[in-house]
């Protein structure tokens, strides 16, 4: 069924489509990264970044799956008063509101197989301190994956 890889791919498809919009909004290039693949946040790519971190999946049955502890992360450099970071977080926060949806894709084929529905309350987390190269902050979210067979 590949649920984990399908949801992961769907979230990164959303972030990849969002990055150019954020570049237009902030005037700076934005790179999409998988924060869970970095053990040292100081080694993230140069420049502004967005991505997914603390990704987890809890199955509540074959058709509806809950993601818990999902965090859309954003990081900026040379950002006086964190104004670009705030603009990016505002978009991420607004997109994570309950009942907002993302397409749910099959990772292997790219075919849309359902929807991902945000649920619960989105939460902007505190800024991460102690990094030498970036200011990082995230938006905590939960969502449910619904296949076309039940949508």
PDB file of C-alpha atoms in Angstrom:
ATOM      1  CA  UNK A   1       0.000   0.000   0.000  1.00  0.00           C
ATOM      2  CA  UNK A   2       3.022   2.349   0.527  1.00  0.00           C
ATOM      3  CA  UNK A   3       1.030   4.746   2.701  1.00  0.00           C
ATOM      4  CA  UNK A   4       4.075   6.288   4.354  1.00  0.00           C
ATOM      5  CA  UNK A   5       5.852   7.000   1.073  1.00  0.00           C
ATOM      6  CA  UNK A   6       2.623   8.240  -0.561  1.00  0.00           C
ATOM      7  CA  UNK A   7       1.900  10.774   2.190  1.00  0.00           C
ATOM      8  CA  UNK A   8       5.537  11.828   2.327  1.00  0.00           C
ATOM      9  CA  UNK A   9       5.603  12.366  -1.459  1.00  0.00           C
ATOM     10  CA  UNK A  10       2.310  14.292  -1.314  1.00  0.00           C
ATOM     11  CA  UNK A  11       3.624  16.666   1.330  1.00  0.00           C
ATOM     12  CA  UNK A  12       6.812  17.283  -0.646  1.00  0.00           C
ATOM     13  CA  UNK A  13       4.776  17.884  -3.809  1.00  0.00           C
ATOM     14  CA  UNK A  14       2.893  20.611  -1.909  1.00  0.00           C
ATOM     15  CA  UNK A  15       6.142  22.150  -0.633  1.00  0.00           C
ATOM     16  CA  UNK A  16       7.712  22.042  -4.103  1.00  0.00           C
ATOM     17  CA  UNK A  17       4.741  23.935  -5.553  1.00  0.00           C
ATOM     18  CA  UNK A  18       4.781  26.382  -2.647  1.00  0.00           C
ATOM     19  CA  UNK A  19       8.492  27.280  -2.857  1.00  0.00           C
ATOM     20  CA  UNK A  20       8.227  29.466  -6.009  1.00  0.00           C
ATOM     21  CA  UNK A  21       5.243  31.302  -4.501  1.00  0.00           C
ATOM     22  CA  UNK A  22       7.271  32.003  -1.367  1.00  0.00           C
ATOM     23  CA  UNK A  23      10.173  33.238  -3.504  1.00  0.00           C
ATOM     24  CA  UNK A  24       7.793  35.725  -5.133  1.00  0.00           C
ATOM     25  CA  UNK A  25       6.414  36.753  -1.738  1.00  0.00           C
ATOM     26  CA  UNK A  26       9.797  37.239  -0.042  1.00  0.00           C
ATOM     27  CA  UNK A  27      12.042  38.116  -2.966  1.00  0.00           C
ATOM     28  CA  UNK A  28      14.523  35.372  -1.992  1.00  0.00           C
ATOM     29  CA  UNK A  29      15.063  31.833  -3.335  1.00  0.00           C
ATOM     30  CA  UNK A  30      13.554  29.072  -1.172  1.00  0.00           C
ATOM     31  CA  UNK A  31      14.929  25.514  -1.184  1.00  0.00           C
ATOM     32  CA  UNK A  32      12.788  22.518  -0.157  1.00  0.00           C
ATOM     33  CA  UNK A  33      14.517  20.091   2.238  1.00  0.00           C
ATOM     34  CA  UNK A  34      13.667  17.058   4.326  1.00  0.00           C
ATOM     35  CA  UNK A  35      14.581  18.258   7.826  1.00  0.00           C
ATOM     36  CA  UNK A  36      14.399  14.678   9.122  1.00  0.00           C
ATOM     37  CA  UNK A  37      17.418  13.816   6.951  1.00  0.00           C
ATOM     38  CA  UNK A  38      19.657  16.336   8.763  1.00  0.00           C
ATOM     39  CA  UNK A  39      21.261  15.462  12.082  1.00  0.00           C
ATOM     40  CA  UNK A  40      22.886  18.898  12.291  1.00  0.00           C
ATOM     41  CA  UNK A  41      20.676  21.840  11.328  1.00  0.00           C
ATOM     42  CA  UNK A  42      23.805  23.954  10.810  1.00  0.00           C
ATOM     43  CA  UNK A  43      24.526  21.867   7.682  1.00  0.00           C
ATOM     44  CA  UNK A  44      21.296  22.824   5.895  1.00  0.00           C
ATOM     45  CA  UNK A  45      21.725  24.305   2.402  1.00  0.00           C
ATOM     46  CA  UNK A  46      22.652  27.979   2.171  1.00  0.00           C
ATOM     47  CA  UNK A  47      19.791  30.446   1.924  1.00  0.00           C
ATOM     48  CA  UNK A  48      16.144  30.198   2.910  1.00  0.00           C
ATOM     49  CA  UNK A  49      14.589  26.740   3.283  1.00  0.00           C
ATOM     50  CA  UNK A  50      11.227  25.095   3.887  1.00  0.00           C
ATOM     51  CA  UNK A  51      10.509  21.460   4.536  1.00  0.00           C
ATOM     52  CA  UNK A  52       9.038  18.732   6.649  1.00  0.00           C
ATOM     53  CA  UNK A  53      10.347  17.635  10.040  1.00  0.00           C
ATOM     54  CA  UNK A  54       9.293  15.353  12.896  1.00  0.00           C
ATOM     55  CA  UNK A  55       7.188  13.319  10.462  1.00  0.00           C
ATOM     56  CA  UNK A  56       5.191  10.485  12.000  1.00  0.00           C
ATOM     57  CA  UNK A  57       2.280   8.302  10.978  1.00  0.00           C
ATOM     58  CA  UNK A  58      -0.326   6.563  13.107  1.00  0.00           C
ATOM     59  CA  UNK A  59      -2.715   4.170  11.399  1.00  0.00           C
ATOM     60  CA  UNK A  60      -6.305   4.189  12.584  1.00  0.00           C
ATOM     61  CA  UNK A  61      -7.487   1.748   9.902  1.00  0.00           C
ATOM     62  CA  UNK A  62      -6.998   0.971   6.233  1.00  0.00           C
ATOM     63  CA  UNK A  63      -8.651   4.127   4.910  1.00  0.00           C
ATOM     64  CA  UNK A  64      -7.975   7.012   7.294  1.00  0.00           C
ATOM     65  CA  UNK A  65      -4.498   7.626   8.658  1.00  0.00           C
ATOM     66  CA  UNK A  66      -3.422  10.307  11.122  1.00  0.00           C
ATOM     67  CA  UNK A  67      -0.135  12.154  10.898  1.00  0.00           C
ATOM     68  CA  UNK A  68       1.022  13.311  14.277  1.00  0.00           C
ATOM     69  CA  UNK A  69       3.927  15.615  15.109  1.00  0.00           C
ATOM     70  CA  UNK A  70       4.220  16.802  11.529  1.00  0.00           C
ATOM     71  CA  UNK A  71       6.036  20.118  11.377  1.00  0.00           C
ATOM     72  CA  UNK A  72       6.422  22.358   8.368  1.00  0.00           C
ATOM     73  CA  UNK A  73       9.775  24.004   9.035  1.00  0.00           C
ATOM     74  CA  UNK A  74      11.092  27.268   7.630  1.00  0.00           C
ATOM     75  CA  UNK A  75      14.528  28.785   7.960  1.00  0.00           C
ATOM     76  CA  UNK A  76      15.967  32.089   6.826  1.00  0.00           C
ATOM     77  CA  UNK A  77      19.397  33.746   6.843  1.00  0.00           C
ATOM     78  CA  UNK A  78      20.258  37.444   6.938  1.00  0.00           C
ATOM     79  CA  UNK A  79      16.623  38.207   7.756  1.00  0.00           C
ATOM     80  CA  UNK A  80      16.424  41.373   9.899  1.00  0.00           C
ATOM     81  CA  UNK A  81      13.631  41.043  12.466  1.00  0.00           C
ATOM     82  CA  UNK A  82      12.659  37.702  10.868  1.00  0.00           C
ATOM     83  CA  UNK A  83      10.306  39.425   8.427  1.00  0.00           C
ATOM     84  CA  UNK A  84      10.757  36.832   5.627  1.00  0.00           C
ATOM     85  CA  UNK A  85      10.409  34.019   8.142  1.00  0.00           C
ATOM     86  CA  UNK A  86       7.135  35.491   9.410  1.00  0.00           C
ATOM     87  CA  UNK A  87       5.775  35.794   5.856  1.00  0.00           C
ATOM     88  CA  UNK A  88       6.633  32.154   5.133  1.00  0.00           C
ATOM     89  CA  UNK A  89       5.176  30.935   8.431  1.00  0.00           C
ATOM     90  CA  UNK A  90       1.997  32.909   7.799  1.00  0.00           C
ATOM     91  CA  UNK A  91       1.424  31.045   4.518  1.00  0.00           C
ATOM     92  CA  UNK A  92       2.210  27.657   6.089  1.00  0.00           C
ATOM     93  CA  UNK A  93      -0.032  28.374   9.080  1.00  0.00           C
ATOM     94  CA  UNK A  94      -2.935  29.486   6.874  1.00  0.00           C
ATOM     95  CA  UNK A  95      -2.568  26.367   4.705  1.00  0.00           C
ATOM     96  CA  UNK A  96      -2.713  24.094   7.804  1.00  0.00           C
ATOM     97  CA  UNK A  97      -6.117  25.248   9.041  1.00  0.00           C
ATOM     98  CA  UNK A  98      -8.775  22.556   9.656  1.00  0.00           C
ATOM     99  CA  UNK A  99     -10.575  21.283   6.538  1.00  0.00           C
ATOM    100  CA  UNK A 100      -7.936  22.675   4.134  1.00  0.00           C
ATOM    101  CA  UNK A 101      -6.853  19.927   1.751  1.00  0.00           C
ATOM    102  CA  UNK A 102      -3.858  18.794  -0.284  1.00  0.00           C
ATOM    103  CA  UNK A 103      -3.863  16.238  -3.109  1.00  0.00           C
ATOM    104  CA  UNK A 104      -2.891  12.725  -1.987  1.00  0.00           C
ATOM    105  CA  UNK A 105      -0.564  11.125  -4.567  1.00  0.00           C
ATOM    106  CA  UNK A 106       0.663   7.589  -5.163  1.00  0.00           C
ATOM    107  CA  UNK A 107       4.419   8.012  -4.878  1.00  0.00           C
ATOM    108  CA  UNK A 108       5.252   5.400  -7.542  1.00  0.00           C
ATOM    109  CA  UNK A 109       2.937   6.673 -10.299  1.00  0.00           C
ATOM    110  CA  UNK A 110       2.259  10.279  -9.324  1.00  0.00           C
ATOM    111  CA  UNK A 111      -1.467   9.597  -9.741  1.00  0.00           C
ATOM    112  CA  UNK A 112      -3.815  11.434  -7.397  1.00  0.00           C
ATOM    113  CA  UNK A 113      -5.460   8.802  -5.181  1.00  0.00           C
ATOM    114  CA  UNK A 114      -7.327  10.924  -2.645  1.00  0.00           C
ATOM    115  CA  UNK A 115      -6.953  13.918  -0.392  1.00  0.00           C
ATOM    116  CA  UNK A 116      -5.044  14.932   2.712  1.00  0.00           C
ATOM    117  CA  UNK A 117      -7.248  16.928   5.081  1.00  0.00           C
ATOM    118  CA  UNK A 118      -5.794  19.122   7.809  1.00  0.00           C
ATOM    119  CA  UNK A 119      -7.482  18.586  11.153  1.00  0.00           C
ATOM    120  CA  UNK A 120      -7.048  19.867  14.667  1.00  0.00           C
ATOM    121  CA  UNK A 121      -5.346  23.133  15.419  1.00  0.00           C
ATOM    122  CA  UNK A 122      -2.220  24.317  13.655  1.00  0.00           C
ATOM    123  CA  UNK A 123       0.376  25.707  16.028  1.00  0.00           C
ATOM    124  CA  UNK A 124       3.319  28.003  15.342  1.00  0.00           C
ATOM    125  CA  UNK A 125       6.232  26.741  17.425  1.00  0.00           C
ATOM    126  CA  UNK A 126       8.925  28.860  19.091  1.00  0.00           C
ATOM    127  CA  UNK A 127      12.055  29.813  17.185  1.00  0.00           C
ATOM    128  CA  UNK A 128      14.879  27.269  17.482  1.00  0.00           C
ATOM    129  CA  UNK A 129      17.855  28.825  19.256  1.00  0.00           C
ATOM    130  CA  UNK A 130      21.527  27.991  19.052  1.00  0.00           C
ATOM    131  CA  UNK A 131      21.954  27.682  15.285  1.00  0.00           C
ATOM    132  CA  UNK A 132      24.866  29.512  13.739  1.00  0.00           C
ATOM    133  CA  UNK A 133      23.549  29.871  10.204  1.00  0.00           C
ATOM    134  CA  UNK A 134      19.746  30.105  10.232  1.00  0.00           C
ATOM    135  CA  UNK A 135      16.716  31.145  12.184  1.00  0.00           C
ATOM    136  CA  UNK A 136      14.352  28.125  12.201  1.00  0.00           C
ATOM    137  CA  UNK A 137      10.705  27.988  13.161  1.00  0.00           C
ATOM    138  CA  UNK A 138       7.891  25.564  12.428  1.00  0.00           C
ATOM    139  CA  UNK A 139       4.168  25.022  12.182  1.00  0.00           C
ATOM    140  CA  UNK A 140       2.851  21.876  13.867  1.00  0.00           C
ATOM    141  CA  UNK A 141      -0.008  20.189  12.017  1.00  0.00           C
ATOM    142  CA  UNK A 142      -2.154  17.059  11.864  1.00  0.00           C
ATOM    143  CA  UNK A 143      -3.834  15.673   8.808  1.00  0.00           C
ATOM    144  CA  UNK A 144      -5.840  12.668   7.698  1.00  0.00           C
ATOM    145  CA  UNK A 145      -5.269  10.811   4.431  1.00  0.00           C
ATOM    146  CA  UNK A 146      -8.436   9.770   2.660  1.00  0.00           C
ATOM    147  CA  UNK A 147      -8.298   7.475  -0.368  1.00  0.00           C
ATOM    148  CA  UNK A 148     -10.685   8.052  -3.292  1.00  0.00           C
ATOM    149  CA  UNK A 149     -12.559   4.888  -2.327  1.00  0.00           C
ATOM    150  CA  UNK A 150     -13.865   6.667   0.802  1.00  0.00           C
ATOM    151  CA  UNK A 151     -13.699  10.334  -0.224  1.00  0.00           C
TER     152      UNK A 151
END
